[in-house]
Amino acid sequence: MIKGRGIIGTMPEGKFMDVNGIKLYYETYGEGEPVLMLHGNGQSISAFMNQKDTFAKKYKVIIIDCRERGRSTYDKTKELTFDIQTEDIKQFLEKLNIKKTKILGWSDGGILALSMAMKYPEMVDKIACSGANIFPEGVKDHDLKSMKEMLVSLTKENKDHKNDIFIDLLNLDLKYPQWKYEDLNKIQCPSLIIAGDNDLIKTEHTVKIAESIPKGQLAIIPNANHYVPEEKPELFNELVIDFFENK
């Protein structure tokens, strides 16, 4: 979902990679088995500032700025969709010669994790998704209404195309994805579906996602909202690492 953007300062691990007609910025930390971290809609690499160092003690952490966010570029002639971002990630992993990875996705990043597990199951070992939805109506009604109102306002005020990127980001979540619960049946990897008990994703939607994945597990975090990885990082990190480590 939409949130203020920001990036970690310049790091020696930061690089750009040409994929799918754009340049993706990414950073790597640690060594070992790969874990790809995918941020939410208006976020960037900095979304995982509370995760990267902890996970890097056990894994090779790879965090990317998704297209049109952070330092990554985008093709203005192509609509921002989850399908095109999934292709970005697939090509990115291929260029890094990563045959299989665990994926930690937050919000829209969780949607991308689900998409990768459906479209390219051979490339995904496990996924952990926090605050993901599989159709726009999975978002609570008042939050969805607010997003629609924001889109109208930004469109009206879009002089000199200054709001183009924000309009693209809102349209992404208002239009996509458009999956059905039964589509998730094809996900064969172990999948941890997480949300705060006061998440902007409807709790019943989160529960149904977990139930629809053959190896799905559910974790509803008490006293938390959509920003569980920031609100309760120690609990969140322990939960996900335990899931990733469990054979």
Coordinates of N, CA and C in Angstrom, one line a residue:
M1 N 0.8 -1.2 0.0 CA 0.0 0.0 0.0 C 0.9 1.3 0.0
I2 N 0.3 2.4 -0.3 CA 1.0 3.6 -0.4 C 1.6 4.0 0.9
K3 N 2.9 4.4 0.9 CA 3.5 5.0 2.1 C 4.7 5.9 1.6
G4 N 5.1 6.8 2.5 CA 6.2 7.7 2.1 C 7.4 6.9 1.7
R5 N 8.1 7.4 0.7 CA 9.3 6.7 0.2 C 10.5 7.2 0.9
G6 N 11.6 6.5 0.6 CA 12.9 6.8 1.2 C 13.9 5.7 0.9
I7 N 15.2 6.0 0.9 CA 16.1 5.0 0.6 C 17.3 5.0 1.6
I8 N 17.9 3.9 1.8 CA 19.1 3.8 2.6 C 20.2 4.6 1.9
G9 N 21.1 5.2 2.6 CA 22.2 5.9 2.0 C 23.0 5.1 1.2
T10 N 23.9 5.7 0.4 CA 24.7 5.0 -0.6 C 25.6 3.9 0.2
M11 N 25.5 2.7 -0.3 CA 26.2 1.6 0.4 C 27.1 0.9 -0.7
P12 N 28.2 0.4 -0.2 CA 29.1 -0.3 -1.2 C 28.5 -1.5 -1.9
E13 N 27.4 -2.0 -1.2 CA 26.8 -3.2 -1.8 C 25.8 -2.9 -2.9
G14 N 25.5 -1.6 -3.1 CA 24.5 -1.1 -4.0 C 24.9 -1.2 -5.5
K15 N 24.0 -1.8 -6.3 CA 24.3 -1.9 -7.7 C 23.1 -1.7 -8.6
F16 N 23.2 -1.5 -9.9 CA 22.1 -1.5 -10.8 C 22.2 -2.7 -11.7
M17 N 21.1 -3.2 -12.1 CA 21.0 -4.3 -13.1 C 20.0 -3.9 -14.2
D18 N 20.3 -4.1 -15.4 CA 19.4 -4.0 -16.5 C 18.5 -5.2 -16.7
V19 N 17.2 -5.0 -16.5 CA 16.3 -6.1 -16.6 C 15.0 -5.6 -17.2
N20 N 14.4 -6.3 -18.2 CA 13.1 -6.0 -18.7 C 12.9 -4.6 -19.1
G21 N 13.9 -4.0 -19.7 CA 13.8 -2.6 -20.2 C 14.0 -1.5 -19.2
I22 N 14.4 -1.8 -17.9 CA 14.6 -0.8 -16.9 C 15.9 -1.1 -16.2
K23 N 16.3 -0.2 -15.2 CA 17.4 -0.5 -14.3 C 16.9 -0.7 -12.9
L24 N 17.1 -1.8 -12.4 CA 16.7 -2.1 -11.0 C 17.9 -1.9 -10.1
Y25 N 17.7 -1.1 -9.0 CA 18.7 -0.9 -8.0 C 18.5 -1.9 -6.9
Y26 N 19.7 -2.5 -6.4 CA 19.6 -3.5 -5.4 C 20.8 -3.5 -4.5
E27 N 20.6 -4.0 -3.3 CA 21.7 -4.1 -2.3 C 21.7 -5.5 -1.8
T28 N 22.9 -6.0 -1.4 CA 23.1 -7.3 -0.9 C 23.8 -7.2 0.5
Y29 N 23.5 -8.1 1.4 CA 24.1 -8.2 2.7 C 24.2 -9.6 3.1
G30 N 25.4 -10.0 3.7 CA 25.6 -11.3 4.2 C 25.9 -12.3 3.2
E31 N 26.0 -13.6 3.6 CA 26.3 -14.7 2.7 C 25.4 -15.9 3.0
G32 N 25.4 -16.8 2.1 CA 24.7 -18.0 2.3 C 23.5 -18.2 1.3
E33 N 22.5 -18.9 1.8 CA 21.2 -19.1 1.1 C 20.5 -17.7 0.8
P34 N 20.0 -17.5 -0.4 CA 19.5 -16.2 -0.7 C 18.1 -16.0 -0.1
V35 N 17.8 -14.8 0.4 CA 16.5 -14.3 0.7 C 16.3 -13.0 0.0
L36 N 15.2 -13.0 -0.9 CA 14.9 -11.8 -1.6 C 13.8 -11.0 -0.8
M37 N 14.0 -9.7 -0.6 CA 13.1 -8.9 0.2 C 12.4 -7.9 -0.8
L38 N 11.1 -7.9 -0.8 CA 10.3 -7.1 -1.7 C 9.4 -6.1 -0.9
H39 N 9.6 -4.8 -1.1 CA 8.9 -3.8 -0.4 C 7.5 -3.5 -0.9
G40 N 6.8 -2.6 -0.2 CA 5.4 -2.3 -0.5 C 5.3 -1.1 -1.5
N41 N 4.1 -0.7 -1.8 CA 3.8 0.2 -2.9 C 4.6 1.5 -3.0
G42 N 4.5 2.3 -2.0 CA 5.2 3.6 -2.0 C 6.5 3.5 -1.2
Q43 N 7.0 2.3 -1.0 CA 8.2 2.2 -0.2 C 9.5 2.0 -1.1
S44 N 10.6 1.7 -0.5 CA 11.8 1.3 -1.2 C 12.6 0.4 -0.3
I45 N 13.9 0.2 -0.7 CA 14.8 -0.6 0.1 C 14.7 -0.4 1.6
S46 N 14.6 0.9 2.0 CA 14.6 1.3 3.4 C 13.5 0.7 4.2
A47 N 12.5 0.1 3.5 CA 11.4 -0.5 4.3 C 11.9 -1.7 5.2
F48 N 13.0 -2.3 4.8 CA 13.6 -3.4 5.5 C 14.8 -3.1 6.3
M49 N 14.9 -1.8 6.8 CA 16.0 -1.5 7.6 C 16.1 -2.2 8.9
N50 N 14.9 -2.7 9.4 CA 14.8 -3.4 10.6 C 15.0 -4.9 10.4
Q51 N 15.1 -5.4 9.2 CA 15.3 -6.8 8.9 C 16.7 -7.1 8.3
K52 N 17.2 -6.3 7.5 CA 18.4 -6.7 6.7 C 19.6 -7.2 7.5
D53 N 19.9 -6.5 8.6 CA 21.1 -6.9 9.4 C 20.8 -8.3 10.1
T54 N 19.6 -8.4 10.7 CA 19.3 -9.6 11.4 C 19.3 -10.8 10.4
F55 N 18.7 -10.7 9.3 CA 18.6 -11.8 8.3 C 20.0 -12.1 7.7
A56 N 20.8 -11.0 7.6 CA 22.2 -11.2 7.0 C 23.1 -12.0 7.8
K57 N 22.7 -12.3 9.1 CA 23.5 -13.2 9.9 C 23.4 -14.6 9.5
K58 N 22.3 -14.9 8.8 CA 22.0 -16.3 8.4 C 22.0 -16.5 6.9
Y59 N 21.7 -15.4 6.2 CA 21.4 -15.5 4.7 C 22.1 -14.5 3.9
K60 N 22.1 -14.7 2.6 CA 22.5 -13.6 1.7 C 21.2 -12.8 1.4
V61 N 21.1 -11.6 1.9 CA 19.9 -10.8 1.8 C 20.1 -9.9 0.6
I62 N 19.1 -10.0 -0.3 CA 19.0 -9.2 -1.5 C 17.7 -8.4 -1.5
I63 N 17.9 -7.0 -1.5 CA 16.8 -6.1 -1.4 C 16.8 -5.3 -2.7
I64 N 15.6 -5.2 -3.3 CA 15.6 -4.4 -4.5 C 14.6 -3.2 -4.4
D65 N 14.9 -2.1 -5.1 CA 13.9 -1.1 -5.3 C 13.1 -1.5 -6.5
C66 N 11.8 -1.8 -6.3 CA 11.0 -2.2 -7.5 C 10.8 -1.0 -8.5
R67 N 10.5 -1.4 -9.7 CA 10.4 -0.3 -10.7 C 9.6 0.9 -10.3
E68 N 10.0 2.0 -10.6 CA 9.3 3.3 -10.4 C 9.4 3.7 -8.9
R69 N 10.2 3.0 -8.1 CA 10.4 3.3 -6.7 C 11.9 3.5 -6.4
G70 N 12.2 4.2 -5.4 CA 13.6 4.4 -4.9 C 14.5 4.8 -6.1
R71 N 15.6 4.1 -6.3 CA 16.5 4.5 -7.4 C 16.3 3.8 -8.7
S72 N 15.4 2.8 -8.7 CA 15.1 2.1 -9.9 C 14.3 2.9 -10.9
T73 N 14.5 2.7 -12.2 CA 13.9 3.4 -13.3 C 12.6 2.7 -13.7
Y74 N 11.9 3.3 -14.7 CA 10.7 2.6 -15.3 C 10.5 3.1 -16.7
D75 N 9.7 2.3 -17.4 CA 9.4 2.7 -18.8 C 8.0 3.3 -18.8
K76 N 8.0 4.6 -19.1 CA 6.7 5.4 -19.0 C 5.7 4.9 -20.0
T77 N 6.1 4.1 -21.0 CA 5.1 3.6 -22.0 C 4.4 2.3 -21.6
K78 N 4.8 1.8 -20.4 CA 4.2 0.5 -20.0 C 3.5 0.7 -18.6
E79 N 2.3 0.1 -18.5 CA 1.6 0.2 -17.3 C 2.3 -0.5 -16.2
L80 N 2.2 0.1 -15.0 CA 2.8 -0.5 -13.8 C 1.8 -1.6 -13.3
T81 N 2.1 -2.8 -13.4 CA 1.3 -3.9 -13.0 C 2.1 -4.9 -12.2
F82 N 1.5 -5.8 -11.5 CA 2.2 -6.9 -10.8 C 2.8 -7.9 -11.8
D83 N 2.2 -8.1 -12.9 CA 2.7 -9.0 -13.9 C 4.1 -8.5 -14.4
I84 N 4.2 -7.2 -14.7 CA 5.4 -6.7 -15.3 C 6.5 -6.7 -14.2
Q85 N 6.1 -6.5 -12.9 CA 7.1 -6.5 -11.9 C 7.6 -7.9 -11.6
T86 N 6.7 -8.9 -11.7 CA 7.0 -10.3 -11.6 C 8.1 -10.7 -12.6
E87 N 7.9 -10.2 -13.8 CA 8.9 -10.5 -14.9 C 10.2 -9.8 -14.6
D88 N 10.1 -8.6 -14.0 CA 11.4 -7.9 -13.6 C 12.2 -8.8 -12.6
I89 N 11.4 -9.4 -11.6 CA 12.1 -10.2 -10.6 C 12.7 -11.5 -11.2
K90 N 11.9 -12.1 -12.0 CA 12.3 -13.3 -12.7 C 13.6 -13.1 -13.4
Q91 N 13.7 -12.1 -14.2 CA 14.9 -11.8 -15.0 C 16.0 -11.4 -14.1
F92 N 15.7 -10.6 -13.0 CA 16.8 -10.2 -12.1 C 17.4 -11.4 -11.4
L93 N 16.6 -12.4 -11.0 CA 17.2 -13.6 -10.4 C 18.0 -14.4 -11.4
E94 N 17.5 -14.5 -12.6 CA 18.2 -15.2 -13.6 C 19.6 -14.6 -13.9
K95 N 19.7 -13.3 -13.9 CA 20.9 -12.6 -14.2 C 21.9 -12.8 -13.0
L96 N 21.4 -12.9 -11.8 CA 22.2 -13.2 -10.7 C 22.5 -14.7 -10.5
N97 N 22.0 -15.5 -11.4 CA 22.2 -16.9 -11.4 C 21.7 -17.6 -10.1
I98 N 20.6 -17.0 -9.6 CA 19.9 -17.6 -8.5 C 18.8 -18.5 -8.9
K99 N 19.0 -19.8 -8.7 CA 18.1 -20.8 -9.2 C 16.8 -20.9 -8.4
K100 N 17.0 -20.7 -7.0 CA 15.9 -20.8 -6.1 C 16.1 -19.9 -4.9
T101 N 15.1 -19.2 -4.4 CA 15.2 -18.3 -3.3 C 14.0 -18.3 -2.4
K102 N 14.3 -17.9 -1.2 CA 13.2 -17.6 -0.3 C 12.8 -16.1 -0.5
I103 N 11.5 -15.8 -0.4 CA 11.1 -14.4 -0.6 C 10.3 -13.9 0.6
L104 N 10.7 -12.7 1.1 CA 10.0 -12.0 2.1 C 9.4 -10.8 1.5
G105 N 8.1 -10.7 1.4 CA 7.4 -9.6 0.8 C 6.4 -8.9 1.8
W106 N 6.5 -7.6 1.7 CA 5.6 -6.8 2.6 C 4.6 -6.0 1.7
S107 N 3.3 -6.2 2.0 CA 2.3 -5.5 1.3 C 2.3 -5.8 -0.2
D108 N 2.6 -4.8 -1.1 CA 2.6 -5.2 -2.6 C 3.8 -6.1 -2.8
G109 N 4.8 -6.1 -2.0 CA 5.9 -7.1 -2.1 C 5.4 -8.5 -1.8
G110 N 4.4 -8.6 -0.9 CA 3.8 -9.9 -0.6 C 3.0 -10.4 -1.8
I111 N 2.4 -9.5 -2.5 CA 1.6 -9.8 -3.7 C 2.6 -10.4 -4.7
L112 N 3.8 -9.7 -4.8 CA 4.8 -10.2 -5.8 C 5.3 -11.5 -5.4
A113 N 5.5 -11.8 -4.1 CA 5.9 -13.1 -3.7 C 4.9 -14.2 -4.1
L114 N 3.6 -13.9 -3.9 CA 2.6 -14.8 -4.3 C 2.6 -15.0 -5.8
S115 N 2.8 -14.0 -6.5 CA 2.8 -14.0 -8.0 C 4.0 -14.9 -8.5
M116 N 5.2 -14.7 -7.9 CA 6.4 -15.5 -8.2 C 6.1 -17.0 -7.9
A117 N 5.5 -17.2 -6.8 CA 5.2 -18.6 -6.4 C 4.2 -19.3 -7.3
M118 N 3.3 -18.5 -7.9 CA 2.3 -19.1 -8.9 C 2.9 -19.2 -10.3
K119 N 3.7 -18.2 -10.7 CA 4.1 -18.2 -12.1 C 5.5 -18.9 -12.3
Y120 N 6.3 -18.9 -11.3 CA 7.7 -19.5 -11.4 C 8.0 -20.3 -10.2
P121 N 7.2 -21.4 -9.9 CA 7.3 -22.1 -8.7 C 8.7 -22.8 -8.6
E122 N 9.4 -23.1 -9.7 CA 10.7 -23.7 -9.6 C 11.8 -22.7 -9.0
M123 N 11.5 -21.4 -9.0 CA 12.4 -20.4 -8.5 C 12.2 -20.1 -7.1
V124 N 11.1 -20.6 -6.5 CA 10.8 -20.1 -5.1 C 10.8 -21.3 -4.1
D125 N 11.6 -21.1 -3.1 CA 11.7 -22.2 -2.0 C 10.6 -22.0 -1.0
K126 N 10.5 -20.8 -0.4 CA 9.5 -20.5 0.6 C 9.1 -19.0 0.4
I127 N 7.9 -18.6 0.8 CA 7.5 -17.2 0.8 C 6.9 -16.9 2.2
A128 N 7.2 -15.7 2.6 CA 6.6 -15.1 3.8 C 6.0 -13.7 3.3
C129 N 4.7 -13.5 3.5 CA 4.0 -12.3 3.0 C 3.3 -11.6 4.1
S130 N 3.6 -10.4 4.3 CA 2.9 -9.6 5.3 C 2.0 -8.5 4.7
G131 N 0.8 -8.5 5.1 CA -0.2 -7.5 4.6 C -0.4 -7.6 3.1
A132 N -0.6 -8.8 2.5 CA -0.8 -8.9 1.1 C -2.3 -9.1 0.8
N133 N -2.8 -8.7 -0.4 CA -4.1 -9.0 -0.8 C -4.1 -9.6 -2.2
I134 N -5.2 -10.3 -2.6 CA -5.2 -10.8 -4.0 C -6.2 -10.2 -4.9
F135 N -7.0 -9.3 -4.4 CA -7.8 -8.4 -5.2 C -8.1 -7.1 -4.4
P136 N -8.4 -6.0 -5.0 CA -8.4 -4.7 -4.3 C -9.4 -4.7 -3.2
E137 N -10.5 -5.5 -3.3 CA -11.6 -5.5 -2.3 C -11.1 -6.2 -1.0
G138 N -9.9 -6.8 -1.0 CA -9.3 -7.4 0.2 C -8.9 -6.3 1.2
V139 N -8.8 -5.1 0.7 CA -8.4 -3.9 1.5 C -9.7 -3.5 2.2
K140 N -9.6 -3.0 3.5 CA -10.7 -2.5 4.2 C -11.4 -1.4 3.5
D141 N -12.8 -1.4 3.6 CA -13.6 -0.5 2.8 C -13.2 1.0 2.9
H142 N -12.9 1.4 4.1 CA -12.6 2.8 4.3 C -11.2 3.2 3.7
D143 N -10.3 2.2 3.8 CA -9.0 2.5 3.2 C -9.0 2.5 1.7
L144 N -9.8 1.6 1.1 CA -10.0 1.6 -0.3 C -10.7 2.9 -0.8
K145 N -11.7 3.3 0.0 CA -12.3 4.6 -0.4 C -11.4 5.8 -0.3
S146 N -10.5 5.8 0.7 CA -9.5 6.9 0.8 C -8.5 6.9 -0.4
M147 N -8.2 5.7 -0.8 CA -7.2 5.6 -2.0 C -7.9 6.1 -3.3
K148 N -9.2 5.8 -3.4 CA -9.9 6.3 -4.6 C -10.1 7.8 -4.6
E149 N -10.3 8.3 -3.4 CA -10.4 9.8 -3.3 C -9.1 10.5 -3.5
M150 N -8.0 9.9 -3.0 CA -6.7 10.4 -3.3 C -6.4 10.4 -4.8
L151 N -6.8 9.4 -5.5 CA -6.5 9.3 -6.9 C -7.2 10.4 -7.6
V152 N -8.5 10.7 -7.3 CA -9.2 11.7 -7.9 C -8.5 13.1 -7.7
S153 N -8.1 13.3 -6.4 CA -7.5 14.6 -6.1 C -6.2 14.8 -6.8
L154 N -5.3 13.7 -6.9 CA -4.0 13.8 -7.5 C -4.2 14.0 -9.0
T155 N -5.2 13.4 -9.6 CA -5.5 13.5 -11.0 C -5.9 14.9 -11.4
K156 N -6.7 15.5 -10.6 CA -7.2 16.9 -10.8 C -6.1 17.9 -10.7
E157 N -5.1 17.6 -9.8 CA -4.0 18.6 -9.6 C -2.8 18.2 -10.4
N158 N -2.9 17.3 -11.3 CA -1.7 16.8 -12.0 C -1.2 17.8 -13.1
K159 N -0.8 19.0 -12.7 CA -0.2 19.9 -13.7 C 1.2 19.5 -14.0
D160 N 1.6 19.6 -15.3 CA 3.0 19.3 -15.7 C 3.4 17.9 -15.3
H161 N 2.4 17.0 -15.2 CA 2.6 15.6 -14.9 C 3.4 15.3 -13.6
K162 N 3.3 16.3 -12.6 CA 4.1 16.1 -11.4 C 3.6 15.0 -10.5
N163 N 2.4 14.6 -10.7 CA 1.8 13.5 -9.9 C 1.8 12.1 -10.6
D164 N 2.4 12.0 -11.7 CA 2.3 10.8 -12.6 C 2.6 9.6 -11.8
I165 N 3.8 9.6 -11.1 CA 4.2 8.4 -10.4 C 3.2 8.0 -9.3
F166 N 2.8 9.0 -8.5 CA 1.8 8.7 -7.4 C 0.5 8.1 -8.0
I167 N 0.1 8.6 -9.2 CA -1.1 8.1 -9.8 C -0.9 6.7 -10.3
D168 N 0.3 6.4 -10.8 CA 0.6 5.0 -11.2 C 0.5 4.1 -10.0
L169 N 1.1 4.5 -8.9 CA 1.1 3.6 -7.7 C -0.3 3.4 -7.2
L170 N -1.1 4.4 -7.2 CA -2.5 4.2 -6.7 C -3.3 3.3 -7.7
N171 N -3.1 3.6 -9.0 CA -3.8 2.7 -9.9 C -3.4 1.3 -9.8
L172 N -2.2 1.0 -9.5 CA -1.7 -0.3 -9.3 C -2.5 -1.1 -8.3
D173 N -2.7 -0.4 -7.1 CA -3.4 -1.1 -6.1 C -5.0 -1.1 -6.2
L174 N -5.4 -0.1 -7.0 CA -6.9 0.0 -7.2 C -7.4 -0.9 -8.3
K175 N -6.5 -1.3 -9.1 CA -6.9 -2.2 -10.3 C -6.4 -3.6 -10.2
Y176 N -5.3 -3.8 -9.4 CA -4.7 -5.2 -9.4 C -4.3 -5.5 -7.9
P177 N -4.0 -6.9 -7.7 CA -4.2 -8.0 -8.7 C -5.7 -8.3 -8.8
Q178 N -6.0 -9.2 -9.7 CA -7.4 -9.7 -9.8 C -7.4 -11.2 -9.8
W179 N -6.9 -11.8 -8.7 CA -6.9 -13.2 -8.6 C -8.1 -13.7 -7.8
K180 N -8.3 -15.0 -7.9 CA -9.3 -15.7 -7.1 C -8.6 -16.6 -6.1
Y181 N -9.3 -16.9 -5.0 CA -8.7 -17.7 -4.0 C -8.2 -19.1 -4.6
E182 N -9.0 -19.6 -5.5 CA -8.6 -20.9 -6.0 C -7.3 -20.8 -6.9
D183 N -6.9 -19.6 -7.3 CA -5.7 -19.5 -8.0 C -4.5 -19.8 -7.1
L184 N -4.7 -19.6 -5.8 CA -3.6 -19.8 -4.9 C -3.3 -21.3 -4.7
N185 N -4.3 -22.2 -5.1 CA -4.1 -23.6 -4.9 C -2.8 -24.1 -5.6
K186 N -2.4 -23.4 -6.7 CA -1.2 -23.8 -7.4 C 0.1 -23.5 -6.7
I187 N 0.1 -22.8 -5.7 CA 1.3 -22.5 -4.9 C 1.7 -23.7 -4.1
Q188 N 2.8 -24.3 -4.4 CA 3.2 -25.5 -3.8 C 4.2 -25.4 -2.7
C189 N 4.9 -24.2 -2.6 CA 5.9 -24.0 -1.6 C 5.3 -23.6 -0.2
P190 N 6.0 -23.9 0.9 CA 5.5 -23.5 2.2 C 5.4 -21.9 2.2
S191 N 4.2 -21.4 2.7 CA 3.9 -20.0 2.6 C 3.4 -19.5 3.9
L192 N 4.1 -18.5 4.5 CA 3.6 -17.9 5.8 C 2.9 -16.6 5.4
I193 N 1.6 -16.5 5.8 CA 0.8 -15.4 5.5 C 0.6 -14.6 6.8
I194 N 1.1 -13.4 6.8 CA 1.1 -12.6 8.0 C 0.3 -11.3 7.9
A195 N -0.3 -10.8 9.0 CA -1.0 -9.5 9.0 C -1.1 -9.1 10.4
G196 N -1.2 -7.8 10.6 CA -1.5 -7.3 11.9 C -3.0 -7.4 12.2
D197 N -3.4 -7.5 13.5 CA -4.8 -7.7 13.8 C -5.6 -6.4 13.5
N198 N -4.9 -5.3 13.2 CA -5.5 -4.1 12.8 C -5.0 -3.6 11.4
D199 N -4.7 -4.6 10.6 CA -4.1 -4.4 9.3 C -5.1 -3.7 8.4
L200 N -4.7 -3.0 7.4 CA -5.6 -2.4 6.4 C -6.2 -3.5 5.4
I201 N -5.5 -4.7 5.5 CA -6.1 -5.8 4.8 C -7.1 -6.5 5.7
K202 N -8.3 -6.8 5.2 CA -9.3 -7.4 6.0 C -8.8 -8.8 6.6
T203 N -9.0 -9.0 7.9 CA -8.5 -10.2 8.5 C -9.1 -11.5 7.8
E204 N -10.4 -11.4 7.4 CA -10.9 -12.6 6.8 C -10.3 -12.9 5.4
H205 N -9.8 -11.8 4.8 CA -9.1 -12.0 3.5 C -7.8 -12.7 3.7
T206 N -7.0 -12.2 4.7 CA -5.8 -12.8 5.1 C -5.9 -14.3 5.4
V207 N -6.9 -14.6 6.2 CA -7.2 -16.0 6.6 C -7.5 -16.8 5.4
K208 N -8.3 -16.3 4.5 CA -8.7 -17.1 3.3 C -7.5 -17.3 2.4
I209 N -6.6 -16.4 2.3 CA -5.4 -16.5 1.5 C -4.6 -17.7 2.1
A210 N -4.3 -17.7 3.4 CA -3.6 -18.8 4.0 C -4.2 -20.1 3.8
E211 N -5.6 -20.2 3.9 CA -6.3 -21.4 3.8 C -6.3 -21.9 2.3
S212 N -6.1 -21.1 1.4 CA -6.2 -21.4 0.0 C -4.9 -22.0 -0.6
I213 N -3.8 -21.8 0.2 CA -2.5 -22.3 -0.2 C -2.2 -23.7 0.4
P214 N -2.0 -24.7 -0.3 CA -1.8 -26.1 0.2 C -0.9 -26.2 1.4
K215 N 0.2 -25.5 1.4 CA 1.2 -25.5 2.5 C 1.2 -24.1 3.2
G216 N 0.0 -23.5 3.3 CA -0.1 -22.2 3.9 C -0.1 -22.2 5.4
Q217 N 0.5 -21.2 6.0 CA 0.5 -21.0 7.5 C 0.0 -19.6 7.7
L218 N -0.6 -19.4 8.8 CA -1.2 -18.1 9.1 C -0.6 -17.5 10.4
A219 N -0.3 -16.2 10.4 CA 0.1 -15.5 11.7 C -0.5 -14.2 11.7
I220 N -1.5 -14.0 12.6 CA -2.1 -12.7 12.8 C -1.4 -12.1 14.1
I221 N -0.7 -10.9 13.9 CA 0.1 -10.4 15.0 C -0.8 -9.4 15.8
P222 N -0.9 -9.7 17.1 CA -1.8 -8.8 18.0 C -1.2 -7.4 18.2
N223 N -2.1 -6.4 18.3 CA -1.7 -5.1 18.6 C -0.8 -4.5 17.5
A224 N -1.1 -4.8 16.3 CA -0.3 -4.4 15.1 C -1.2 -4.0 14.0
N225 N -0.6 -3.1 13.1 CA -1.4 -2.8 11.9 C -0.6 -3.2 10.6
H226 N -0.7 -2.5 9.6 CA -0.1 -2.9 8.3 C 1.4 -2.8 8.3
Y227 N 2.0 -2.2 9.3 CA 3.4 -1.9 9.4 C 4.1 -2.8 10.4
V228 N 3.7 -4.1 10.5 CA 4.3 -5.0 11.4 C 5.8 -5.1 11.4
P229 N 6.4 -5.1 10.2 CA 7.9 -5.2 10.1 C 8.6 -4.0 10.8
E230 N 7.9 -2.9 10.9 CA 8.5 -1.7 11.6 C 8.0 -1.6 13.0
E231 N 6.7 -2.0 13.3 CA 6.2 -1.9 14.6 C 6.7 -2.9 15.6
K232 N 6.9 -4.1 15.1 CA 7.3 -5.2 16.0 C 8.4 -6.0 15.3
P233 N 9.6 -5.4 15.0 CA 10.6 -6.0 14.2 C 11.2 -7.3 14.8
E234 N 11.4 -7.3 16.1 CA 12.0 -8.5 16.8 C 11.0 -9.7 16.6
L235 N 9.8 -9.5 16.9 CA 8.8 -10.6 16.8 C 8.7 -11.0 15.4
F236 N 8.6 -10.0 14.5 CA 8.4 -10.3 13.0 C 9.6 -11.1 12.5
N237 N 10.8 -10.7 12.8 CA 12.0 -11.3 12.4 C 12.1 -12.7 12.9
E238 N 11.8 -12.9 14.2 CA 11.9 -14.2 14.8 C 10.9 -15.2 14.1
L239 N 9.7 -14.7 13.9 CA 8.7 -15.5 13.3 C 9.1 -15.9 11.9
V240 N 9.6 -15.0 11.0 CA 9.9 -15.3 9.7 C 11.1 -16.2 9.6
I241 N 12.2 -15.9 10.4 CA 13.4 -16.8 10.4 C 13.1 -18.2 10.8
D242 N 12.2 -18.3 11.9 CA 11.8 -19.6 12.3 C 11.1 -20.4 11.2
F243 N 10.3 -19.7 10.5 CA 9.5 -20.3 9.4 C 10.5 -20.8 8.3
F244 N 11.5 -19.9 8.0 CA 12.4 -20.2 6.9 C 13.3 -21.3 7.3
E245 N 13.7 -21.4 8.6 CA 14.6 -22.4 9.1 C 14.0 -23.8 9.3
N246 N 12.7 -23.8 9.5 CA 11.9 -25.0 9.8 C 11.9 -25.9 8.5
K247 N 12.5 -27.1 8.6 CA 12.5 -28.0 7.4 C 11.2 -28.8 7.3

